[in-house]
PDB file of C-alpha atoms in Angstrom:
ATOM      1  CA  MET A   1     -62.557  35.281  -9.985  1.00 43.00           C
ATOM      2  CA  SER A   2     -63.510  36.558 -13.398  1.00 44.00           C
ATOM      3  CA  ASP A   3     -61.249  38.155 -15.981  1.00 45.00           C
ATOM      4  CA  ALA A   4     -62.418  41.007 -18.145  1.00 40.00           C
ATOM      5  CA  ASN A   5     -63.004  38.665 -21.068  1.00 41.00           C
ATOM      6  CA  GLU A   6     -64.819  35.986 -19.101  1.00 40.00           C
ATOM      7  CA  PRO A   7     -68.526  35.468 -19.675  1.00 38.00           C
ATOM      8  CA  THR A   8     -70.562  37.170 -16.950  1.00 37.00           C
ATOM      9  CA  GLY A   9     -71.593  34.696 -14.269  1.00 38.00           C
ATOM     10  CA  ALA A  10     -69.079  31.946 -15.107  1.00 37.00           C
ATOM     11  CA  GLY A  11     -68.974  29.535 -12.192  1.00 38.00           C
ATOM     12  CA  GLY A  12     -65.801  28.910 -10.214  1.00 39.00           C
ATOM     13  CA  PRO A  13     -64.316  25.566  -9.274  1.00 38.00           C
ATOM     14  CA  ASP A  14     -66.481  25.380  -6.192  1.00 40.00           C
ATOM     15  CA  ALA A  15     -69.660  26.828  -7.642  1.00 38.00           C
ATOM     16  CA  GLY A  16     -71.821  23.953  -6.509  1.00 38.00           C
ATOM     17  CA  THR A  17     -75.070  24.756  -8.263  1.00 35.00           C
ATOM     18  CA  THR A  18     -76.576  24.528 -11.692  1.00 33.00           C
ATOM     19  CA  GLY A  19     -79.419  26.920 -10.957  1.00 34.00           C
ATOM     20  CA  ALA A  20     -79.875  29.986 -13.120  1.00 35.00           C
ATOM     21  CA  GLY A  21     -78.249  33.069 -11.598  1.00 37.00           C
ATOM     22  CA  THR A  22     -79.463  36.604 -11.216  1.00 38.00           C
ATOM     23  CA  ALA A  23     -77.913  39.555 -12.956  1.00 38.00           C
ATOM     24  CA  GLY A  24     -74.218  40.103 -12.231  1.00 44.00           C
ATOM     25  CA  GLY A  25     -74.765  43.518 -10.601  1.00 47.00           C
ATOM     26  CA  PRO A  26     -75.761  44.266  -7.027  1.00 46.00           C
ATOM     27  CA  ALA A  27     -79.059  42.820  -5.965  1.00 44.00           C
ATOM     28  CA  THR A  28     -81.817  44.946  -4.580  1.00 40.00           C
ATOM     29  CA  PRO A  29     -82.796  44.134  -0.978  1.00 43.00           C
ATOM     30  CA  THR A  30     -84.315  40.699  -0.940  1.00 44.00           C
ATOM     31  CA  GLY A  31     -85.848  38.194   1.416  1.00 39.00           C
ATOM     32  CA  ALA A  32     -85.716  34.418   1.394  1.00 37.00           C
ATOM     33  CA  ALA A  33     -84.069  32.574  -1.476  1.00 38.00           C
ATOM     34  CA  GLY A  34     -85.778  30.829  -4.364  1.00 38.00           C
ATOM     35  CA  SER A  35     -87.056  27.302  -4.531  1.00 36.00           C
ATOM     36  CA  ALA A  36     -85.461  24.601  -2.438  1.00 37.00           C
ATOM     37  CA  GLY A  37     -84.837  22.638  -5.600  1.00 38.00           C
ATOM     38  CA  ALA A  38     -81.863  24.872  -6.379  1.00 37.00           C
ATOM     39  CA  GLU A  39     -79.986  23.710  -3.299  1.00 38.00           C
ATOM     40  CA  ALA A  40     -76.564  22.128  -3.855  1.00 42.00           C
ATOM     41  CA  PRO A  41     -73.359  21.594  -1.882  1.00 46.00           C
ATOM     42  CA  LEU A  42     -71.279  24.748  -1.517  1.00 62.00           C
ATOM     43  CA  GLY A  43     -68.072  22.829  -2.224  1.00 43.00           C
ATOM     44  CA  ALA A  44     -68.310  20.777  -5.392  1.00 43.00           C
ATOM     45  CA  GLY A  45     -64.761  19.587  -4.792  1.00 37.00           C
ATOM     46  CA  ALA A  46     -65.173  18.607  -1.156  1.00 36.00           C
ATOM     47  CA  PRO A  47     -62.960  15.772   0.106  1.00 36.00           C
ATOM     48  CA  SER A  48     -64.383  12.289   0.206  1.00 35.00           C
ATOM     49  CA  GLY A  49     -66.405  11.805   3.347  1.00 35.00           C
ATOM     50  CA  ALA A  50     -67.222  15.485   3.803  1.00 36.00           C
ATOM     51  CA  ALA A  51     -70.771  16.332   4.757  1.00 36.00           C
ATOM     52  CA  THR A  52     -73.047  17.039   1.824  1.00 36.00           C
ATOM     53  CA  ALA A  53     -75.733  19.639   1.462  1.00 37.00           C
ATOM     54  CA  PRO A  54     -79.163  18.803   2.865  1.00 38.00           C
ATOM     55  CA  ASP A  55     -81.954  17.572   0.682  1.00 40.00           C
ATOM     56  CA  PRO A  56     -84.865  19.950   0.236  1.00 37.00           C
ATOM     57  CA  ALA A  57     -87.348  17.660   1.968  1.00 37.00           C
ATOM     58  CA  GLY A  58     -86.287  18.697   5.450  1.00 39.00           C
ATOM     59  CA  ALA A  59     -83.591  16.197   6.448  1.00 39.00           C
ATOM     60  CA  PRO A  60     -82.120  16.593   9.972  1.00 40.00           C
ATOM     61  CA  ASP A  61     -78.846  18.055   8.668  1.00 47.00           C
ATOM     62  CA  GLN A  62     -80.524  20.974   6.886  1.00 56.00           C
ATOM     63  CA  ALA A  63     -78.943  24.348   7.531  1.00 59.00           C
ATOM     64  CA  ALA A  64     -81.042  25.953  10.231  1.00 59.00           C
ATOM     65  CA  ALA A  65     -80.647  28.542  12.959  1.00 54.00           C
ATOM     66  CA  ALA A  66     -82.007  28.658  16.484  1.00 53.00           C
ATOM     67  CA  PRO A  67     -85.643  29.804  16.509  1.00 63.00           C
ATOM     68  CA  GLY A  68     -86.023  33.559  16.384  1.00 75.00           C
ATOM     69  CA  ARG A  69     -82.447  34.350  15.354  1.00 86.00           C
ATOM     70  CA  ARG A  70     -81.950  36.594  12.363  1.00 93.00           C
ATOM     71  CA  VAL A  71     -78.900  37.943  10.531  1.00 96.00           C
ATOM     72  CA  ARG A  72     -78.757  40.224   7.490  1.00 96.00           C
ATOM     73  CA  VAL A  73     -76.107  39.177   4.959  1.00 97.00           C
ATOM     74  CA  VAL A  74     -74.569  40.515   1.747  1.00 97.00           C
ATOM     75  CA  LEU A  75     -72.950  38.058  -0.704  1.00 97.00           C
ATOM     76  CA  VAL A  76     -69.831  39.294  -2.506  1.00 97.00           C
ATOM     77  CA  ASP A  77     -68.493  36.922  -5.165  1.00 95.00           C
ATOM     78  CA  ASP A  78     -67.777  37.431  -8.854  1.00 92.00           C
ATOM     79  CA  HIS A  79     -69.293  34.073  -9.820  1.00 92.00           C
ATOM     80  CA  ARG A  80     -73.019  34.580 -10.285  1.00 92.00           C
ATOM     81  CA  MET A  81     -73.798  30.864 -10.184  1.00 92.00           C
ATOM     82  CA  PHE A  82     -71.988  30.503  -6.866  1.00 93.00           C
ATOM     83  CA  ARG A  83     -73.940  33.403  -5.378  1.00 94.00           C
ATOM     84  CA  THR A  84     -77.133  31.737  -6.571  1.00 94.00           C
ATOM     85  CA  GLY A  85     -76.089  28.478  -4.907  1.00 93.00           C
ATOM     86  CA  VAL A  86     -75.301  30.158  -1.587  1.00 94.00           C
ATOM     87  CA  GLN A  87     -78.580  32.080  -1.728  1.00 93.00           C
ATOM     88  CA  ALA A  88     -80.501  28.846  -2.289  1.00 93.00           C
ATOM     89  CA  GLU A  89     -78.579  26.995   0.420  1.00 92.00           C
ATOM     90  CA  ILE A  90     -78.646  29.467   3.295  1.00 94.00           C
ATOM     91  CA  GLY A  91     -80.984  32.289   2.271  1.00 91.00           C
ATOM     92  CA  GLN A  92     -84.313  30.678   3.126  1.00 91.00           C
ATOM     93  CA  THR A  93     -84.876  33.002   6.046  1.00 91.00           C
ATOM     94  CA  GLU A  94     -87.706  31.166   7.786  1.00 91.00           C
ATOM     95  CA  ARG A  95     -85.551  28.044   8.010  1.00 92.00           C
ATOM     96  CA  THR A  96     -82.025  29.387   8.422  1.00 93.00           C
ATOM     97  CA  GLY A  97     -82.533  32.833   9.928  1.00 94.00           C
ATOM     98  CA  VAL A  98     -80.299  34.293   7.201  1.00 96.00           C
ATOM     99  CA  GLU A  99     -81.728  37.150   5.140  1.00 96.00           C
ATOM    100  CA  VAL A 100     -79.686  37.923   2.029  1.00 96.00           C
ATOM    101  CA  VAL A 101     -80.180  41.662   1.545  1.00 96.00           C
ATOM    102  CA  GLY A 102     -77.825  42.212  -1.390  1.00 96.00           C
ATOM    103  CA  GLU A 103     -75.205  40.829  -3.741  1.00 96.00           C
ATOM    104  CA  ALA A 104     -72.149  42.202  -5.520  1.00 96.00           C
ATOM    105  CA  ALA A 105     -69.705  40.933  -8.141  1.00 95.00           C
ATOM    106  CA  ASP A 106     -66.768  43.345  -7.806  1.00 94.00           C
ATOM    107  CA  VAL A 107     -65.170  45.800  -5.398  1.00 94.00           C
ATOM    108  CA  ASP A 108     -67.126  48.914  -6.411  1.00 95.00           C
ATOM    109  CA  GLN A 109     -70.446  47.090  -6.329  1.00 95.00           C
ATOM    110  CA  ALA A 110     -69.582  45.558  -2.964  1.00 96.00           C
ATOM    111  CA  VAL A 111     -68.808  48.904  -1.325  1.00 96.00           C
ATOM    112  CA  THR A 112     -72.006  50.424  -2.756  1.00 97.00           C
ATOM    113  CA  VAL A 113     -74.278  47.563  -1.637  1.00 97.00           C
ATOM    114  CA  ILE A 114     -72.686  47.184   1.804  1.00 97.00           C
ATOM    115  CA  THR A 115     -72.916  50.918   2.467  1.00 96.00           C
ATOM    116  CA  ALA A 116     -76.564  51.019   1.339  1.00 96.00           C
ATOM    117  CA  THR A 117     -77.799  47.939   3.208  1.00 96.00           C
ATOM    118  CA  ARG A 118     -75.556  47.942   6.312  1.00 96.00           C
ATOM    119  CA  PRO A 119     -75.713  44.142   6.841  1.00 97.00           C
ATOM    120  CA  GLU A 120     -74.508  42.477  10.015  1.00 96.00           C
ATOM    121  CA  VAL A 121     -72.289  40.055   8.056  1.00 97.00           C
ATOM    122  CA  VAL A 122     -70.694  40.131   4.605  1.00 97.00           C
ATOM    123  CA  LEU A 123     -69.647  36.865   2.956  1.00 97.00           C
ATOM    124  CA  LEU A 124     -66.610  38.051   1.020  1.00 97.00           C
ATOM    125  CA  ASP A 125     -64.671  36.336  -1.739  1.00 95.00           C
ATOM    126  CA  VAL A 126     -60.936  37.048  -1.637  1.00 92.00           C
ATOM    127  CA  HIS A 127     -60.365  37.401  -5.378  1.00 90.00           C
ATOM    128  CA  LEU A 128     -62.564  40.080  -6.945  1.00 89.00           C
ATOM    129  CA  PRO A 129     -62.287  42.440  -9.900  1.00 89.00           C
ATOM    130  CA  GLY A 130     -61.229  45.890  -8.790  1.00 87.00           C
ATOM    131  CA  GLY A 131     -58.671  45.061  -6.106  1.00 85.00           C
ATOM    132  CA  GLY A 132     -59.851  41.950  -4.290  1.00 89.00           C
ATOM    133  CA  GLY A 133     -61.422  41.380  -0.907  1.00 92.00           C
ATOM    134  CA  VAL A 134     -58.674  43.335   0.842  1.00 91.00           C
ATOM    135  CA  GLU A 135     -59.717  46.476  -1.046  1.00 92.00           C
ATOM    136  CA  VAL A 136     -63.354  45.975   0.007  1.00 95.00           C
ATOM    137  CA  LEU A 137     -62.204  45.721   3.620  1.00 94.00           C
ATOM    138  CA  ARG A 138     -60.076  48.839   3.310  1.00 92.00           C
ATOM    139  CA  ARG A 139     -62.913  50.915   1.878  1.00 93.00           C
ATOM    140  CA  CYS A 140     -65.418  49.569   4.401  1.00 95.00           C
ATOM    141  CA  SER A 141     -63.188  50.074   7.449  1.00 91.00           C
ATOM    142  CA  PRO A 142     -65.401  52.892   8.862  1.00 92.00           C
ATOM    143  CA  LEU A 143     -68.375  50.502   8.795  1.00 93.00           C
ATOM    144  CA  MET A 144     -66.390  47.825  10.623  1.00 92.00           C
ATOM    145  CA  ALA A 145     -65.391  50.374  13.265  1.00 88.00           C
ATOM    146  CA  ASP A 146     -68.969  51.509  13.950  1.00 87.00           C
ATOM    147  CA  ALA A 147     -69.508  50.790  17.655  1.00 82.00           C
ATOM    148  CA  GLU A 148     -73.306  50.671  17.445  1.00 86.00           C
ATOM    149  CA  GLN A 149     -73.868  48.795  14.176  1.00 90.00           C
ATOM    150  CA  PRO A 150     -70.624  47.160  13.026  1.00 93.00           C
ATOM    151  CA  VAL A 151     -70.470  45.382   9.680  1.00 96.00           C
ATOM    152  CA  ARG A 152     -68.478  42.176  10.095  1.00 96.00           C
ATOM    153  CA  PHE A 153     -66.803  40.225   7.306  1.00 97.00           C
ATOM    154  CA  LEU A 154     -66.378  36.481   6.833  1.00 97.00           C
ATOM    155  CA  ALA A 155     -64.138  35.473   3.924  1.00 95.00           C
ATOM    156  CA  LEU A 156     -65.605  32.643   1.826  1.00 95.00           C
ATOM    157  CA  SER A 157     -63.117  31.598  -0.840  1.00 91.00           C
ATOM    158  CA  VAL A 158     -61.876  28.688  -2.913  1.00 88.00           C
ATOM    159  CA  SER A 159     -58.323  29.720  -1.986  1.00 86.00           C
ATOM    160  CA  ASP A 160     -56.588  28.147   0.994  1.00 83.00           C
ATOM    161  CA  ALA A 161     -53.302  29.997   0.447  1.00 82.00           C
ATOM    162  CA  ALA A 162     -51.677  31.397   3.579  1.00 81.00           C
ATOM    163  CA  GLU A 163     -51.122  34.859   2.084  1.00 82.00           C
ATOM    164  CA  ASP A 164     -54.813  35.160   1.173  1.00 85.00           C
ATOM    165  CA  VAL A 165     -55.926  34.130   4.658  1.00 87.00           C
ATOM    166  CA  ILE A 166     -53.499  36.442   6.423  1.00 84.00           C
ATOM    167  CA  GLY A 167     -54.211  39.331   4.042  1.00 86.00           C
ATOM    168  CA  VAL A 168     -57.944  39.501   4.737  1.00 89.00           C
ATOM    169  CA  ILE A 169     -57.520  38.915   8.466  1.00 88.00           C
ATOM    170  CA  ARG A 170     -55.059  41.796   8.634  1.00 86.00           C
ATOM    171  CA  GLY A 171     -57.653  43.788   6.671  1.00 89.00           C
ATOM    172  CA  GLY A 172     -60.246  43.243   9.393  1.00 91.00           C
ATOM    173  CA  ALA A 173     -62.203  40.094   8.456  1.00 94.00           C
ATOM    174  CA  ARG A 174     -63.472  38.082  11.430  1.00 92.00           C
ATOM    175  CA  GLY A 175     -62.836  34.711   9.830  1.00 92.00           C
ATOM    176  CA  TYR A 176     -62.055  32.691   6.744  1.00 94.00           C
ATOM    177  CA  VAL A 177     -63.769  29.536   5.478  1.00 94.00           C
ATOM    178  CA  THR A 178     -63.340  27.703   2.198  1.00 90.00           C
ATOM    179  CA  LYS A 179     -66.055  26.892  -0.312  1.00 90.00           C
ATOM    180  CA  THR A 180     -66.027  23.226   0.640  1.00 88.00           C
ATOM    181  CA  ILE A 181     -67.998  24.207   3.764  1.00 91.00           C
ATOM    182  CA  THR A 182     -71.508  22.784   4.111  1.00 92.00           C
ATOM    183  CA  GLY A 183     -74.589  24.950   4.280  1.00 93.00           C
ATOM    184  CA  THR A 184     -75.192  24.004   7.908  1.00 93.00           C
ATOM    185  CA  ASP A 185     -71.680  24.990   8.934  1.00 94.00           C
ATOM    186  CA  LEU A 186     -71.833  28.201   6.923  1.00 95.00           C
ATOM    187  CA  VAL A 187     -75.015  29.304   8.666  1.00 95.00           C
ATOM    188  CA  ASP A 188     -73.387  28.552  12.020  1.00 95.00           C
ATOM    189  CA  SER A 189     -70.276  30.508  11.001  1.00 95.00           C
ATOM    190  CA  VAL A 190     -72.340  33.529   9.939  1.00 96.00           C
ATOM    191  CA  PHE A 191     -74.107  33.683  13.300  1.00 95.00           C
ATOM    192  CA  ARG A 192     -70.843  33.266  15.175  1.00 94.00           C
ATOM    193  CA  VAL A 193     -69.298  36.146  13.249  1.00 95.00           C
ATOM    194  CA  GLN A 194     -72.414  38.233  13.961  1.00 94.00           C
ATOM    195  CA  ASP A 195     -71.751  37.563  17.658  1.00 92.00           C
ATOM    196  CA  GLY A 196     -68.179  38.798  17.283  1.00 90.00           C
ATOM    197  CA  ASP A 197     -66.429  35.416  17.272  1.00 91.00           C
ATOM    198  CA  ALA A 198     -63.520  34.536  14.980  1.00 90.00           C
ATOM    199  CA  VAL A 199     -64.238  31.600  12.655  1.00 92.00           C
ATOM    200  CA  PHE A 200     -61.796  29.601  10.523  1.00 90.00           C
ATOM    201  CA  SER A 201     -61.748  26.373   8.583  1.00 85.00           C
ATOM    202  CA  PRO A 202     -59.564  24.061  10.739  1.00 78.00           C
ATOM    203  CA  ARG A 203     -56.337  24.014   8.730  1.00 76.00           C
ATOM    204  CA  LEU A 204     -56.476  27.756   8.041  1.00 82.00           C
ATOM    205  CA  ALA A 205     -56.388  28.703  11.710  1.00 76.00           C
ATOM    206  CA  GLY A 206     -52.748  27.595  11.820  1.00 73.00           C
ATOM    207  CA  PHE A 207     -51.797  30.193   9.226  1.00 72.00           C
ATOM    208  CA  VAL A 208     -53.196  32.948  11.399  1.00 70.00           C
ATOM    209  CA  LEU A 209     -51.568  31.622  14.580  1.00 71.00           C
ATOM    210  CA  ASP A 210     -48.206  31.403  12.840  1.00 68.00           C
ATOM    211  CA  ALA A 211     -48.532  34.872  11.342  1.00 63.00           C
ATOM    212  CA  PHE A 212     -49.361  36.542  14.641  1.00 63.00           C
ATOM    213  CA  ALA A 213     -47.201  34.402  16.929  1.00 62.00           C
ATOM    214  CA  SER A 214     -44.418  36.975  16.715  1.00 54.00           C
ATOM    215  CA  THR A 215     -44.788  40.645  17.575  1.00 47.00           C
ATOM    216  CA  ASP A 216     -42.565  41.413  14.607  1.00 51.00           C
ATOM    217  CA  ALA A 217     -44.648  41.903  11.488  1.00 49.00           C
ATOM    218  CA  PRO A 218     -43.325  40.017   8.441  1.00 49.00           C
ATOM    219  CA  PRO A 219     -41.621  42.214   5.873  1.00 53.00           C
ATOM    220  CA  VAL A 220     -43.713  43.486   2.996  1.00 56.00           C
ATOM    221  CA  ASP A 221     -42.899  41.727  -0.263  1.00 63.00           C
ATOM    222  CA  GLU A 222     -42.978  44.609  -2.727  1.00 71.00           C
ATOM    223  CA  ASP A 223     -42.522  42.290  -5.718  1.00 75.00           C
ATOM    224  CA  LEU A 224     -45.532  40.197  -4.743  1.00 77.00           C
ATOM    225  CA  ASP A 225     -47.598  43.304  -4.068  1.00 75.00           C
ATOM    226  CA  ARG A 226     -47.145  44.336  -7.713  1.00 81.00           C
ATOM    227  CA  LEU A 227     -49.232  41.368  -8.825  1.00 85.00           C
ATOM    228  CA  THR A 228     -53.006  41.358  -9.012  1.00 85.00           C
ATOM    229  CA  GLN A 229     -54.966  38.635  -7.255  1.00 79.00           C
ATOM    230  CA  ARG A 230     -55.542  36.811 -10.549  1.00 85.00           C
ATOM    231  CA  GLU A 231     -51.858  37.031 -11.453  1.00 88.00           C
ATOM    232  CA  ARG A 232     -51.034  35.458  -8.088  1.00 85.00           C
ATOM    233  CA  GLU A 233     -53.439  32.603  -8.808  1.00 86.00           C
ATOM    234  CA  VAL A 234     -51.821  31.968 -12.187  1.00 90.00           C
ATOM    235  CA  LEU A 235     -48.350  32.263 -10.661  1.00 90.00           C
ATOM    236  CA  ARG A 236     -49.156  29.656  -8.017  1.00 85.00           C
ATOM    237  CA  LEU A 237     -50.555  27.187 -10.557  1.00 88.00           C
ATOM    238  CA  ILE A 238     -47.604  27.674 -12.922  1.00 89.00           C
ATOM    239  CA  ALA A 239     -45.240  27.031 -10.034  1.00 86.00           C
ATOM    240  CA  ARG A 240     -47.139  23.828  -9.215  1.00 84.00           C
ATOM    241  CA  GLY A 241     -46.462  22.566 -12.727  1.00 87.00           C
ATOM    242  CA  TYR A 242     -49.871  23.083 -14.343  1.00 88.00           C
ATOM    243  CA  ALA A 243     -50.022  23.478 -18.129  1.00 90.00           C
ATOM    244  CA  TYR A 244     -51.700  26.558 -19.581  1.00 92.00           C
ATOM    245  CA  LYS A 245     -54.750  24.522 -20.646  1.00 92.00           C
ATOM    246  CA  GLU A 246     -55.125  23.091 -17.135  1.00 89.00           C
ATOM    247  CA  ILE A 247     -54.898  26.560 -15.599  1.00 90.00           C
ATOM    248  CA  ALA A 248     -57.472  27.892 -18.046  1.00 89.00           C
ATOM    249  CA  LYS A 249     -59.867  25.077 -17.156  1.00 87.00           C
ATOM    250  CA  GLN A 250     -59.396  25.484 -13.409  1.00 82.00           C
ATOM    251  CA  LEU A 251     -59.827  29.274 -13.424  1.00 85.00           C
ATOM    252  CA  PHE A 252     -62.566  29.311 -16.095  1.00 85.00           C
ATOM    253  CA  ILE A 253     -60.604  31.592 -18.396  1.00 90.00           C
ATOM    254  CA  SER A 254     -59.143  31.198 -21.875  1.00 91.00           C
ATOM    255  CA  VAL A 255     -55.643  29.913 -22.645  1.00 92.00           C
ATOM    256  CA  LYS A 256     -54.903  33.283 -24.239  1.00 93.00           C
ATOM    257  CA  THR A 257     -55.823  35.012 -20.991  1.00 92.00           C
ATOM    258  CA  VAL A 258     -53.521  32.670 -19.068  1.00 92.00           C
ATOM    259  CA  GLU A 259     -50.699  33.548 -21.450  1.00 92.00           C
ATOM    260  CA  SER A 260     -51.373  37.252 -20.913  1.00 92.00           C
ATOM    261  CA  HIS A 261     -51.255  36.844 -17.138  1.00 91.00           C
ATOM    262  CA  VAL A 262     -48.011  34.855 -17.296  1.00 92.00           C
ATOM    263  CA  SER A 263     -46.430  37.544 -19.496  1.00 92.00           C
ATOM    264  CA  ALA A 264     -47.520  40.226 -17.031  1.00 91.00           C
ATOM    265  CA  VAL A 265     -46.091  38.273 -14.081  1.00 91.00           C
ATOM    266  CA  LEU A 266     -42.761  37.713 -15.817  1.00 91.00           C
ATOM    267  CA  ARG A 267     -42.553  41.392 -16.740  1.00 91.00           C
ATOM    268  CA  LYS A 268     -43.430  42.664 -13.256  1.00 89.00           C
ATOM    269  CA  LEU A 269     -41.035  40.270 -11.528  1.00 89.00           C
ATOM    270  CA  GLN A 270     -38.320  40.754 -14.175  1.00 89.00           C
ATOM    271  CA  LEU A 271     -38.068  37.016 -14.831  1.00 90.00           C
ATOM    272  CA  SER A 272     -37.364  35.286 -18.146  1.00 90.00           C
ATOM    273  CA  ASN A 273     -39.310  32.005 -18.108  1.00 89.00           C
ATOM    274  CA  ARG A 274     -41.572  29.742 -16.104  1.00 86.00           C
ATOM    275  CA  HIS A 275     -38.628  27.881 -14.566  1.00 87.00           C
ATOM    276  CA  GLU A 276     -37.328  31.091 -13.001  1.00 88.00           C
ATOM    277  CA  LEU A 277     -40.904  31.893 -11.979  1.00 88.00           C
ATOM    278  CA  THR A 278     -41.213  28.507 -10.247  1.00 86.00           C
ATOM    279  CA  ARG A 279     -37.999  29.049  -8.317  1.00 86.00           C
ATOM    280  CA  TRP A 280     -39.158  32.533  -7.332  1.00 87.00           C
ATOM    281  CA  ALA A 281     -42.525  31.244  -6.045  1.00 83.00           C
ATOM    282  CA  THR A 282     -40.933  28.285  -4.231  1.00 79.00           C
ATOM    283  CA  ALA A 283     -38.475  30.546  -2.436  1.00 79.00           C
ATOM    284  CA  ARG A 284     -41.420  32.545  -1.082  1.00 76.00           C
ATOM    285  CA  ARG A 285     -43.413  29.420  -0.140  1.00 70.00           C
ATOM    286  CA  LEU A 286     -46.244  30.304  -2.500  1.00 72.00           C
ATOM    287  CA  VAL A 287     -46.519  26.826  -4.025  1.00 63.00           C
TER     288      VAL A 287
END
């Protein structure tokens, strides 16, 4: 997720492409992606042994759909380079069946593009400028409820935090996968969501089962709700013991911006230092 002072189009930790991106604003309706040479794994930090992206020559594991299947998709992610990588990986319509009809980098752009294009599936990042993926879901709830032409959402995020997963599922998303997913699996997930199925990366499904196992909804944490999505990211990394420089590198922001976020978190939570912040986060199982 980008901060206000980040360069437009800065890639995230999982932005697995070096191809040049398009402009940061919403894309006009588009067809197949650019050249196959831009293809790269979606998850640059995938665990050892994970499947890699297909080569452009037509290897058997290339992302591909059943013949004749088509799905219209909007990409919502504030990292331009990541959007470019996803477009190159899955957006070659003749091969994958996925037609990328628009892109957006923040909440307002997302709502505008989704409303204008009415895709079948939206690939939605959780952390976005303007309120995050949950705000996109809230503002697009009438489109999700459309009985004849529902817009369905699949969260695609670097985050594997339980509160992020549960938040977007409660907001109406049909699934949640992380950016370590391969192109082949992402195409499959998109079509499954189009069909109305629920799709999760394996370890994330447990979060959802645990959250909905009881009929009693968990209490709302008003303190946590005061924080923005970026402040929550910084909070979690601070609580895990990361230094400011390490956080800046991981989130692609400046050290000064990290300091500003930490100050805001301490002020909102009425805490005095990072040690109190760590105890606060640990008590809420955010680490």
